[in-house]
Amino acid sequence: MTVAFSGFGQKAIPFLKALDFHQSREWFLENRDLFESELRAPFGDLVETLSERFAAVELGLRGDRKKSLFRINRDVRFAKDKRPYNRHLSAILSPDGTKMEQGVFFVHIGLERCFAGVAWWQPGPALLLVMRNAIATRPGEFRALIEALKQNRLELDAE
């Protein structure tokens, strides 16, 4: 049994705001312990708590603090925005517990927004054809699904 998620530390949001302002390796290294205790460790608890709850209802999505969390460092090699650190935390729970699966549950917690969602990341041609055919042959059901999402303040996003 993992440590149950009990929320983020009181310094979590101030840390993200300060990181957004400083965006330097020196500042981050000086404050790494705060990042680990206030953000990364609780976020790992959240992912493992979700994994246990998904298992309890046989949802088939797993995750853990070692494989599921994305790094705070950004890959800036080809990006216009050269800030070295993300201003958010994100993680994926998937059928095999890795970030390599196509069908995933995604969690994002940041300064601008927090959200959770399900996604198909780069579905292969065969799966994409099945999905497109299902929509094309049953457009009424697809529109009803979109409407049901809207009524529950949810949305289908192309991203």
mmCIF file of C-alpha atoms in Angstrom:
data_model
loop_
_atom_site.group_PDB
_atom_site.id
_atom_site.type_symbol
_atom_site.label_atom_id
_atom_site.label_comp_id
_atom_site.label_asym_id
_atom_site.label_seq_id
_atom_site.Cartn_x
_atom_site.Cartn_y
_atom_site.Cartn_z
ATOM 1 C CA MET A 1 0.000 0.000 0.000
ATOM 2 C CA THR A 2 1.331 3.426 -0.919
ATOM 3 C CA VAL A 3 1.130 6.652 1.030
ATOM 4 C CA ALA A 4 -2.319 8.123 0.400
ATOM 5 C CA PHE A 5 -2.354 11.493 -1.325
ATOM 6 C CA SER A 6 -3.131 14.204 1.218
ATOM 7 C CA GLY A 7 -2.532 17.279 -0.912
ATOM 8 C CA PHE A 8 0.389 19.459 -1.808
ATOM 9 C CA GLY A 9 2.427 21.416 0.699
ATOM 10 C CA GLN A 10 1.628 25.055 1.463
ATOM 11 C CA LYS A 11 4.777 26.143 -0.354
ATOM 12 C CA ALA A 12 3.913 24.339 -3.613
ATOM 13 C CA ILE A 13 2.248 27.255 -5.415
ATOM 14 C CA PRO A 14 4.776 29.842 -4.163
ATOM 15 C CA PHE A 15 7.532 27.508 -5.399
ATOM 16 C CA LEU A 16 6.005 27.288 -8.899
ATOM 17 C CA LYS A 17 5.594 31.073 -9.017
ATOM 18 C CA ALA A 18 9.206 31.583 -7.965
ATOM 19 C CA LEU A 19 10.394 28.992 -10.489
ATOM 20 C CA ASP A 20 8.407 30.789 -13.185
ATOM 21 C CA PHE A 21 10.208 34.013 -12.265
ATOM 22 C CA HIS A 22 13.743 32.682 -11.806
ATOM 23 C CA GLN A 23 13.999 29.927 -14.460
ATOM 24 C CA SER A 24 17.655 29.266 -13.674
ATOM 25 C CA ARG A 25 19.546 26.117 -12.854
ATOM 26 C CA GLU A 26 21.262 27.791 -9.901
ATOM 27 C CA TRP A 27 17.963 28.837 -8.324
ATOM 28 C CA PHE A 28 16.411 25.422 -8.927
ATOM 29 C CA LEU A 29 19.348 23.560 -7.385
ATOM 30 C CA GLU A 30 19.217 25.820 -4.319
ATOM 31 C CA ASN A 31 15.510 25.021 -3.948
ATOM 32 C CA ARG A 32 15.452 21.395 -5.110
ATOM 33 C CA ASP A 33 14.641 20.012 -1.650
ATOM 34 C CA LEU A 34 11.565 22.241 -1.530
ATOM 35 C CA PHE A 35 10.508 20.975 -4.971
ATOM 36 C CA GLU A 36 10.952 17.363 -3.858
ATOM 37 C CA SER A 37 9.039 17.734 -0.573
ATOM 38 C CA GLU A 38 6.262 20.135 -1.589
ATOM 39 C CA LEU A 39 5.567 19.022 -5.160
ATOM 40 C CA ARG A 40 7.252 15.886 -6.481
ATOM 41 C CA ALA A 41 6.680 13.594 -3.486
ATOM 42 C CA PRO A 42 2.995 14.564 -3.061
ATOM 43 C CA PHE A 43 2.458 14.280 -6.836
ATOM 44 C CA GLY A 44 3.946 10.779 -6.696
ATOM 45 C CA ASP A 45 1.505 10.007 -3.869
ATOM 46 C CA LEU A 46 -1.356 11.270 -6.063
ATOM 47 C CA VAL A 47 -0.340 9.074 -9.005
ATOM 48 C CA GLU A 48 0.012 5.976 -6.827
ATOM 49 C CA THR A 49 -3.298 6.678 -5.056
ATOM 50 C CA LEU A 50 -5.032 7.028 -8.433
ATOM 51 C CA SER A 51 -3.385 3.800 -9.582
ATOM 52 C CA GLU A 52 -4.717 1.926 -6.541
ATOM 53 C CA ARG A 53 -8.211 3.347 -6.982
ATOM 54 C CA PHE A 54 -8.240 2.515 -10.691
ATOM 55 C CA ALA A 55 -7.156 -1.044 -9.840
ATOM 56 C CA ALA A 56 -9.937 -1.344 -7.246
ATOM 57 C CA VAL A 57 -12.543 -0.701 -9.958
ATOM 58 C CA GLU A 58 -10.625 -2.739 -12.572
ATOM 59 C CA LEU A 59 -10.050 0.275 -14.811
ATOM 60 C CA GLY A 60 -6.790 -1.109 -16.168
ATOM 61 C CA LEU A 61 -4.638 2.003 -15.719
ATOM 62 C CA ARG A 62 -1.474 1.935 -13.619
ATOM 63 C CA GLY A 63 1.191 4.353 -12.597
ATOM 64 C CA ASP A 64 3.914 4.950 -10.058
ATOM 65 C CA ARG A 65 6.207 7.754 -8.968
ATOM 66 C CA LYS A 66 9.205 6.382 -10.877
ATOM 67 C CA LYS A 67 7.748 5.724 -14.335
ATOM 68 C CA SER A 68 4.701 7.968 -14.619
ATOM 69 C CA LEU A 69 5.864 11.458 -13.683
ATOM 70 C CA PHE A 70 7.291 13.755 -16.316
ATOM 71 C CA ARG A 71 10.485 15.651 -15.594
ATOM 72 C CA ILE A 72 10.422 19.266 -14.427
ATOM 73 C CA ASN A 73 13.197 20.017 -16.944
ATOM 74 C CA ARG A 74 12.065 21.050 -20.402
ATOM 75 C CA ASP A 75 13.621 19.866 -23.653
ATOM 76 C CA VAL A 76 14.410 23.232 -25.217
ATOM 77 C CA ARG A 77 16.528 22.051 -28.134
ATOM 78 C CA PHE A 78 13.908 22.816 -30.775
ATOM 79 C CA ALA A 79 11.604 25.126 -28.805
ATOM 80 C CA LYS A 80 11.179 28.868 -29.272
ATOM 81 C CA ASP A 81 10.549 29.153 -25.525
ATOM 82 C CA LYS A 82 13.959 28.463 -23.977
ATOM 83 C CA ARG A 83 12.894 28.449 -20.315
ATOM 84 C CA PRO A 84 14.627 25.396 -18.816
ATOM 85 C CA TYR A 85 11.875 24.364 -16.381
ATOM 86 C CA ASN A 86 8.220 23.467 -16.725
ATOM 87 C CA ARG A 87 5.819 25.536 -14.663
ATOM 88 C CA HIS A 88 3.659 22.508 -14.045
ATOM 89 C CA LEU A 89 3.715 18.868 -13.043
ATOM 90 C CA SER A 90 2.285 16.157 -15.247
ATOM 91 C CA ALA A 91 1.972 12.402 -15.214
ATOM 92 C CA ILE A 92 0.447 9.563 -17.189
ATOM 93 C CA LEU A 93 -1.288 6.411 -16.000
ATOM 94 C CA SER A 94 -1.521 3.717 -18.671
ATOM 95 C CA PRO A 95 -2.341 0.019 -19.104
ATOM 96 C CA ASP A 96 1.298 -1.025 -18.676
ATOM 97 C CA GLY A 97 2.257 1.783 -16.283
ATOM 98 C CA THR A 98 4.666 3.486 -18.686
ATOM 99 C CA LYS A 99 4.547 6.655 -20.760
ATOM 100 C CA MET A 100 4.863 4.635 -23.973
ATOM 101 C CA GLU A 101 1.256 3.430 -24.201
ATOM 102 C CA GLN A 102 -1.211 5.080 -26.567
ATOM 103 C CA GLY A 103 -4.346 5.056 -24.385
ATOM 104 C CA VAL A 104 -3.651 7.038 -21.224
ATOM 105 C CA PHE A 105 -5.043 9.010 -18.295
ATOM 106 C CA PHE A 106 -3.175 12.311 -18.050
ATOM 107 C CA VAL A 107 -2.869 14.597 -15.003
ATOM 108 C CA HIS A 108 -1.561 18.177 -15.270
ATOM 109 C CA ILE A 109 -1.156 20.562 -12.325
ATOM 110 C CA GLY A 110 0.204 24.038 -12.949
ATOM 111 C CA LEU A 111 -0.097 27.745 -12.354
ATOM 112 C CA GLU A 112 -2.357 28.464 -15.336
ATOM 113 C CA ARG A 113 -4.514 25.364 -15.197
ATOM 114 C CA CYS A 114 -5.070 21.992 -13.637
ATOM 115 C CA PHE A 115 -6.794 19.191 -15.496
ATOM 116 C CA ALA A 116 -7.110 15.477 -15.955
ATOM 117 C CA GLY A 117 -8.060 13.732 -19.140
ATOM 118 C CA VAL A 118 -7.974 10.585 -21.171
ATOM 119 C CA ALA A 119 -6.194 10.468 -24.484
ATOM 120 C CA TRP A 120 -4.974 8.418 -27.359
ATOM 121 C CA TRP A 121 -1.456 9.615 -28.065
ATOM 122 C CA GLN A 122 -0.442 9.065 -31.672
ATOM 123 C CA PRO A 123 -2.675 6.070 -32.379
ATOM 124 C CA GLY A 124 -1.317 3.775 -35.050
ATOM 125 C CA PRO A 125 -2.930 3.626 -38.506
ATOM 126 C CA ALA A 126 -5.041 0.536 -37.745
ATOM 127 C CA LEU A 127 -6.491 1.978 -34.537
ATOM 128 C CA LEU A 128 -7.022 5.379 -36.127
ATOM 129 C CA LEU A 129 -8.988 3.744 -38.955
ATOM 130 C CA VAL A 130 -11.214 1.917 -36.444
ATOM 131 C CA MET A 131 -11.850 5.168 -34.563
ATOM 132 C CA ARG A 132 -12.646 7.118 -37.743
ATOM 133 C CA ASN A 133 -14.950 4.391 -39.050
ATOM 134 C CA ALA A 134 -16.828 4.274 -35.745
ATOM 135 C CA ILE A 135 -17.443 8.023 -35.927
ATOM 136 C CA ALA A 136 -18.363 7.942 -39.630
ATOM 137 C CA THR A 137 -20.802 5.028 -39.334
ATOM 138 C CA ARG A 138 -22.473 6.276 -36.129
ATOM 139 C CA PRO A 139 -22.357 10.077 -36.291
ATOM 140 C CA GLY A 140 -25.473 10.458 -34.129
ATOM 141 C CA GLU A 141 -23.888 8.496 -31.291
ATOM 142 C CA PHE A 142 -20.723 10.538 -31.609
ATOM 143 C CA ARG A 143 -22.657 13.835 -31.476
ATOM 144 C CA ALA A 144 -24.599 12.544 -28.451
ATOM 145 C CA LEU A 145 -21.305 11.731 -26.741
ATOM 146 C CA ILE A 146 -20.021 15.258 -27.415
ATOM 147 C CA GLU A 147 -23.260 16.740 -26.052
ATOM 148 C CA ALA A 148 -23.091 14.566 -22.922
ATOM 149 C CA LEU A 149 -19.556 15.787 -22.320
ATOM 150 C CA LYS A 150 -20.659 19.425 -22.682
ATOM 151 C CA GLN A 151 -23.548 18.930 -20.263
ATOM 152 C CA ASN A 152 -21.031 17.724 -17.685
ATOM 153 C CA ARG A 153 -18.687 20.661 -18.374
ATOM 154 C CA LEU A 154 -16.217 18.385 -20.148
ATOM 155 C CA GLU A 155 -14.880 18.614 -23.657
ATOM 156 C CA LEU A 156 -13.321 16.624 -26.444
ATOM 157 C CA ASP A 157 -10.095 18.357 -27.405
ATOM 158 C CA ALA A 158 -8.216 17.705 -30.625
ATOM 159 C CA GLU A 159 -4.891 18.328 -28.915
#
